[in-house]
């Protein structure tokens, strides 16, 4: 059974990378309590590059805890925290190879529809401090996926066991 582990949000910031200043909102952090899911994002969240991220069809990015464990082993790391991959929802039990475009999931009163796989970009490499990360996400078939709010929604609450 699928389960929401964390709701993560973040605002754009400027970071130094390869001698350049990059504006990014890939740093997402868990929030407690309820957050309103809206047409373009979750309250407290934003995207820095609207040409490649965000919008109605990419309102919420979802990533699986099973992929966290995979990457910890593959990269030999143990320093991950919820939001590490820039996701808004960290979930359990929704693997990339089983989720299909058009699938709908309910979280409380909110309904989200899977719209497309994650479009990887270099910003995840910055966040992960791993230049190969965008290519690895695709190569290992663990990109995560975007979803859209399918209807007017109410409040979200993180479900814990």
PDB file of C-alpha atoms in Angstrom:
ATOM      1  CA  UNK A   1       0.000   0.000   0.000  1.00  0.00           C
ATOM      2  CA  UNK A   2       1.298   3.451  -0.906  1.00  0.00           C
ATOM      3  CA  UNK A   3       1.990   5.936   1.852  1.00  0.00           C
ATOM      4  CA  UNK A   4       2.960   9.615   2.014  1.00  0.00           C
ATOM      5  CA  UNK A   5       6.035   9.993   4.222  1.00  0.00           C
ATOM      6  CA  UNK A   6       6.786  13.691   3.910  1.00  0.00           C
ATOM      7  CA  UNK A   7       5.580  16.921   2.317  1.00  0.00           C
ATOM      8  CA  UNK A   8       8.578  19.052   1.286  1.00  0.00           C
ATOM      9  CA  UNK A   9       8.718  22.658   0.121  1.00  0.00           C
ATOM     10  CA  UNK A  10      11.384  25.202  -0.746  1.00  0.00           C
ATOM     11  CA  UNK A  11      11.817  28.631  -2.241  1.00  0.00           C
ATOM     12  CA  UNK A  12      14.304  29.738  -4.895  1.00  0.00           C
ATOM     13  CA  UNK A  13      17.783  30.703  -3.770  1.00  0.00           C
ATOM     14  CA  UNK A  14      21.046  31.541  -5.443  1.00  0.00           C
ATOM     15  CA  UNK A  15      23.934  29.103  -5.104  1.00  0.00           C
ATOM     16  CA  UNK A  16      27.445  29.011  -6.497  1.00  0.00           C
ATOM     17  CA  UNK A  17      28.187  26.153  -8.867  1.00  0.00           C
ATOM     18  CA  UNK A  18      31.089  25.743 -11.294  1.00  0.00           C
ATOM     19  CA  UNK A  19      32.020  29.397 -10.843  1.00  0.00           C
ATOM     20  CA  UNK A  20      28.530  30.649 -11.675  1.00  0.00           C
ATOM     21  CA  UNK A  21      25.543  31.833  -9.697  1.00  0.00           C
ATOM     22  CA  UNK A  22      22.563  29.533 -10.255  1.00  0.00           C
ATOM     23  CA  UNK A  23      19.023  30.264  -9.113  1.00  0.00           C
ATOM     24  CA  UNK A  24      17.340  27.080  -7.940  1.00  0.00           C
ATOM     25  CA  UNK A  25      14.580  25.771  -5.701  1.00  0.00           C
ATOM     26  CA  UNK A  26      15.821  22.167  -5.651  1.00  0.00           C
ATOM     27  CA  UNK A  27      16.424  22.448  -1.881  1.00  0.00           C
ATOM     28  CA  UNK A  28      13.168  21.170  -0.384  1.00  0.00           C
ATOM     29  CA  UNK A  29      12.602  20.583   3.317  1.00  0.00           C
ATOM     30  CA  UNK A  30       9.918  18.670   5.235  1.00  0.00           C
ATOM     31  CA  UNK A  31       7.107  20.679   6.769  1.00  0.00           C
ATOM     32  CA  UNK A  32       4.842  19.785   9.662  1.00  0.00           C
ATOM     33  CA  UNK A  33       1.153  20.250   9.685  1.00  0.00           C
ATOM     34  CA  UNK A  34      -1.071  21.011   6.755  1.00  0.00           C
ATOM     35  CA  UNK A  35      -0.251  22.668   3.436  1.00  0.00           C
ATOM     36  CA  UNK A  36      -2.693  23.740   0.758  1.00  0.00           C
ATOM     37  CA  UNK A  37      -2.119  22.103  -2.618  1.00  0.00           C
ATOM     38  CA  UNK A  38      -2.947  24.527  -5.387  1.00  0.00           C
ATOM     39  CA  UNK A  39      -3.045  24.513  -9.168  1.00  0.00           C
ATOM     40  CA  UNK A  40       0.658  25.392  -9.532  1.00  0.00           C
ATOM     41  CA  UNK A  41       2.286  24.110  -6.344  1.00  0.00           C
ATOM     42  CA  UNK A  42       2.004  23.600  -2.599  1.00  0.00           C
ATOM     43  CA  UNK A  43       1.902  26.594  -0.273  1.00  0.00           C
ATOM     44  CA  UNK A  44       5.449  27.515   0.691  1.00  0.00           C
ATOM     45  CA  UNK A  45       6.946  26.026  -2.461  1.00  0.00           C
ATOM     46  CA  UNK A  46       8.094  27.625  -5.702  1.00  0.00           C
ATOM     47  CA  UNK A  47      10.222  26.901  -8.745  1.00  0.00           C
ATOM     48  CA  UNK A  48      13.113  29.045  -9.945  1.00  0.00           C
ATOM     49  CA  UNK A  49      13.112  27.980 -13.605  1.00  0.00           C
ATOM     50  CA  UNK A  50       9.512  28.016 -14.814  1.00  0.00           C
ATOM     51  CA  UNK A  51      10.535  27.073 -18.349  1.00  0.00           C
ATOM     52  CA  UNK A  52      11.632  23.630 -17.184  1.00  0.00           C
ATOM     53  CA  UNK A  53       9.798  23.156 -13.903  1.00  0.00           C
ATOM     54  CA  UNK A  54       6.407  23.850 -12.403  1.00  0.00           C
ATOM     55  CA  UNK A  55       3.166  24.707 -14.126  1.00  0.00           C
ATOM     56  CA  UNK A  56      -0.151  22.920 -13.947  1.00  0.00           C
ATOM     57  CA  UNK A  57       1.232  19.625 -15.273  1.00  0.00           C
ATOM     58  CA  UNK A  58       4.238  19.695 -12.929  1.00  0.00           C
ATOM     59  CA  UNK A  59       2.649  21.124  -9.796  1.00  0.00           C
ATOM     60  CA  UNK A  60       3.943  18.389  -7.484  1.00  0.00           C
ATOM     61  CA  UNK A  61       7.076  16.269  -7.841  1.00  0.00           C
ATOM     62  CA  UNK A  62       6.945  12.820  -6.220  1.00  0.00           C
ATOM     63  CA  UNK A  63       9.904  10.606  -5.287  1.00  0.00           C
ATOM     64  CA  UNK A  64      10.035   7.183  -3.641  1.00  0.00           C
ATOM     65  CA  UNK A  65      11.812   6.184  -0.451  1.00  0.00           C
ATOM     66  CA  UNK A  66      12.758   2.930  -2.179  1.00  0.00           C
ATOM     67  CA  UNK A  67      14.820   4.992  -4.631  1.00  0.00           C
ATOM     68  CA  UNK A  68      16.442   6.795  -1.703  1.00  0.00           C
ATOM     69  CA  UNK A  69      17.647   3.427  -0.434  1.00  0.00           C
ATOM     70  CA  UNK A  70      18.818   2.435  -3.911  1.00  0.00           C
ATOM     71  CA  UNK A  71      20.867   5.628  -4.300  1.00  0.00           C
ATOM     72  CA  UNK A  72      22.309   5.398  -0.787  1.00  0.00           C
ATOM     73  CA  UNK A  73      23.673   1.969  -1.684  1.00  0.00           C
ATOM     74  CA  UNK A  74      24.740   2.884  -5.243  1.00  0.00           C
ATOM     75  CA  UNK A  75      26.462   6.136  -4.207  1.00  0.00           C
ATOM     76  CA  UNK A  76      27.762   4.825  -0.880  1.00  0.00           C
ATOM     77  CA  UNK A  77      26.045   7.626   1.057  1.00  0.00           C
ATOM     78  CA  UNK A  78      23.961   7.843   4.204  1.00  0.00           C
ATOM     79  CA  UNK A  79      23.334  11.583   4.404  1.00  0.00           C
ATOM     80  CA  UNK A  80      19.955  11.840   2.666  1.00  0.00           C
ATOM     81  CA  UNK A  81      16.940  13.564   4.180  1.00  0.00           C
ATOM     82  CA  UNK A  82      13.385  14.026   2.912  1.00  0.00           C
ATOM     83  CA  UNK A  83      13.352  16.464  -0.010  1.00  0.00           C
ATOM     84  CA  UNK A  84      16.885  15.432  -1.027  1.00  0.00           C
ATOM     85  CA  UNK A  85      15.886  14.890  -4.654  1.00  0.00           C
ATOM     86  CA  UNK A  86      13.900  18.120  -4.869  1.00  0.00           C
ATOM     87  CA  UNK A  87      10.591  16.321  -4.399  1.00  0.00           C
ATOM     88  CA  UNK A  88       7.452  17.723  -2.861  1.00  0.00           C
ATOM     89  CA  UNK A  89       6.146  14.334  -1.761  1.00  0.00           C
ATOM     90  CA  UNK A  90       8.372  11.579  -0.445  1.00  0.00           C
ATOM     91  CA  UNK A  91       6.324   8.391  -0.738  1.00  0.00           C
ATOM     92  CA  UNK A  92       6.565   4.699  -0.093  1.00  0.00           C
ATOM     93  CA  UNK A  93       5.172   2.083  -2.447  1.00  0.00           C
ATOM     94  CA  UNK A  94       4.856   3.947  -5.767  1.00  0.00           C
ATOM     95  CA  UNK A  95       7.785   2.670  -7.854  1.00  0.00           C
ATOM     96  CA  UNK A  96       8.505   4.404 -11.160  1.00  0.00           C
ATOM     97  CA  UNK A  97       8.081   1.179 -13.124  1.00  0.00           C
ATOM     98  CA  UNK A  98       4.542   0.642 -11.800  1.00  0.00           C
ATOM     99  CA  UNK A  99       3.124   4.171 -11.796  1.00  0.00           C
ATOM    100  CA  UNK A 100       1.397   5.193 -15.040  1.00  0.00           C
ATOM    101  CA  UNK A 101       0.451   8.536 -16.520  1.00  0.00           C
ATOM    102  CA  UNK A 102      -3.173   9.125 -15.610  1.00  0.00           C
ATOM    103  CA  UNK A 103      -3.033   7.236 -12.309  1.00  0.00           C
ATOM    104  CA  UNK A 104      -4.774   9.158  -9.543  1.00  0.00           C
ATOM    105  CA  UNK A 105      -3.913   9.194  -5.864  1.00  0.00           C
ATOM    106  CA  UNK A 106      -5.821  10.674  -2.961  1.00  0.00           C
ATOM    107  CA  UNK A 107      -4.145  12.296   0.031  1.00  0.00           C
ATOM    108  CA  UNK A 108      -6.835  13.372   2.445  1.00  0.00           C
ATOM    109  CA  UNK A 109      -9.299  15.343   0.327  1.00  0.00           C
ATOM    110  CA  UNK A 110      -6.720  16.121  -2.357  1.00  0.00           C
ATOM    111  CA  UNK A 111      -6.513  14.147  -5.603  1.00  0.00           C
ATOM    112  CA  UNK A 112      -3.355  14.128  -7.732  1.00  0.00           C
ATOM    113  CA  UNK A 113      -2.982  12.759 -11.241  1.00  0.00           C
ATOM    114  CA  UNK A 114       0.354  11.490 -12.571  1.00  0.00           C
ATOM    115  CA  UNK A 115       1.235  13.603 -15.612  1.00  0.00           C
ATOM    116  CA  UNK A 116       4.794  12.694 -16.658  1.00  0.00           C
ATOM    117  CA  UNK A 117       8.166  11.370 -15.503  1.00  0.00           C
ATOM    118  CA  UNK A 118      10.553  13.849 -13.969  1.00  0.00           C
ATOM    119  CA  UNK A 119      12.489  15.924 -16.460  1.00  0.00           C
ATOM    120  CA  UNK A 120      15.969  15.842 -14.984  1.00  0.00           C
ATOM    121  CA  UNK A 121      18.244  18.856 -15.097  1.00  0.00           C
ATOM    122  CA  UNK A 122      21.632  19.859 -13.774  1.00  0.00           C
ATOM    123  CA  UNK A 123      20.133  21.367 -10.602  1.00  0.00           C
ATOM    124  CA  UNK A 124      19.666  17.923  -9.048  1.00  0.00           C
ATOM    125  CA  UNK A 125      23.418  17.446  -9.579  1.00  0.00           C
ATOM    126  CA  UNK A 126      24.041  20.600  -7.557  1.00  0.00           C
ATOM    127  CA  UNK A 127      21.733  19.459  -4.752  1.00  0.00           C
ATOM    128  CA  UNK A 128      23.226  15.973  -4.642  1.00  0.00           C
ATOM    129  CA  UNK A 129      26.798  17.200  -5.136  1.00  0.00           C
ATOM    130  CA  UNK A 130      27.022  14.531  -7.826  1.00  0.00           C
ATOM    131  CA  UNK A 131      27.583  15.771 -11.409  1.00  0.00           C
ATOM    132  CA  UNK A 132      26.374  12.467 -12.910  1.00  0.00           C
ATOM    133  CA  UNK A 133      23.029  12.537 -11.093  1.00  0.00           C
ATOM    134  CA  UNK A 134      20.748  13.753 -13.925  1.00  0.00           C
ATOM    135  CA  UNK A 135      22.033  11.029 -16.246  1.00  0.00           C
ATOM    136  CA  UNK A 136      21.984   8.404 -13.483  1.00  0.00           C
ATOM    137  CA  UNK A 137      18.313   9.082 -12.684  1.00  0.00           C
ATOM    138  CA  UNK A 138      17.412   8.329 -16.301  1.00  0.00           C
ATOM    139  CA  UNK A 139      19.888   5.487 -16.818  1.00  0.00           C
ATOM    140  CA  UNK A 140      18.717   3.662 -13.684  1.00  0.00           C
ATOM    141  CA  UNK A 141      15.044   4.372 -14.445  1.00  0.00           C
ATOM    142  CA  UNK A 142      14.442   6.172 -11.143  1.00  0.00           C
ATOM    143  CA  UNK A 143      13.452   9.700 -12.152  1.00  0.00           C
ATOM    144  CA  UNK A 144      10.303  10.073 -10.025  1.00  0.00           C
ATOM    145  CA  UNK A 145       7.203  11.676 -11.491  1.00  0.00           C
ATOM    146  CA  UNK A 146       5.149  14.834 -11.641  1.00  0.00           C
ATOM    147  CA  UNK A 147       1.514  15.134 -10.785  1.00  0.00           C
ATOM    148  CA  UNK A 148      -1.188  17.733 -11.128  1.00  0.00           C
ATOM    149  CA  UNK A 149      -3.957  18.688  -8.745  1.00  0.00           C
ATOM    150  CA  UNK A 150      -7.034  17.303 -10.490  1.00  0.00           C
ATOM    151  CA  UNK A 151      -9.653  19.292  -8.699  1.00  0.00           C
ATOM    152  CA  UNK A 152     -10.054  21.953  -6.086  1.00  0.00           C
ATOM    153  CA  UNK A 153      -8.379  20.530  -3.028  1.00  0.00           C
ATOM    154  CA  UNK A 154      -8.419  21.021   0.680  1.00  0.00           C
ATOM    155  CA  UNK A 155      -5.570  20.643   3.120  1.00  0.00           C
ATOM    156  CA  UNK A 156      -2.835  18.018   3.054  1.00  0.00           C
ATOM    157  CA  UNK A 157      -1.565  16.289   6.138  1.00  0.00           C
ATOM    158  CA  UNK A 158       1.512  14.112   6.421  1.00  0.00           C
ATOM    159  CA  UNK A 159       0.408  10.597   7.303  1.00  0.00           C
ATOM    160  CA  UNK A 160       2.684   8.776   9.714  1.00  0.00           C
ATOM    161  CA  UNK A 161       2.454   5.338  11.179  1.00  0.00           C
TER     162      UNK A 161
END
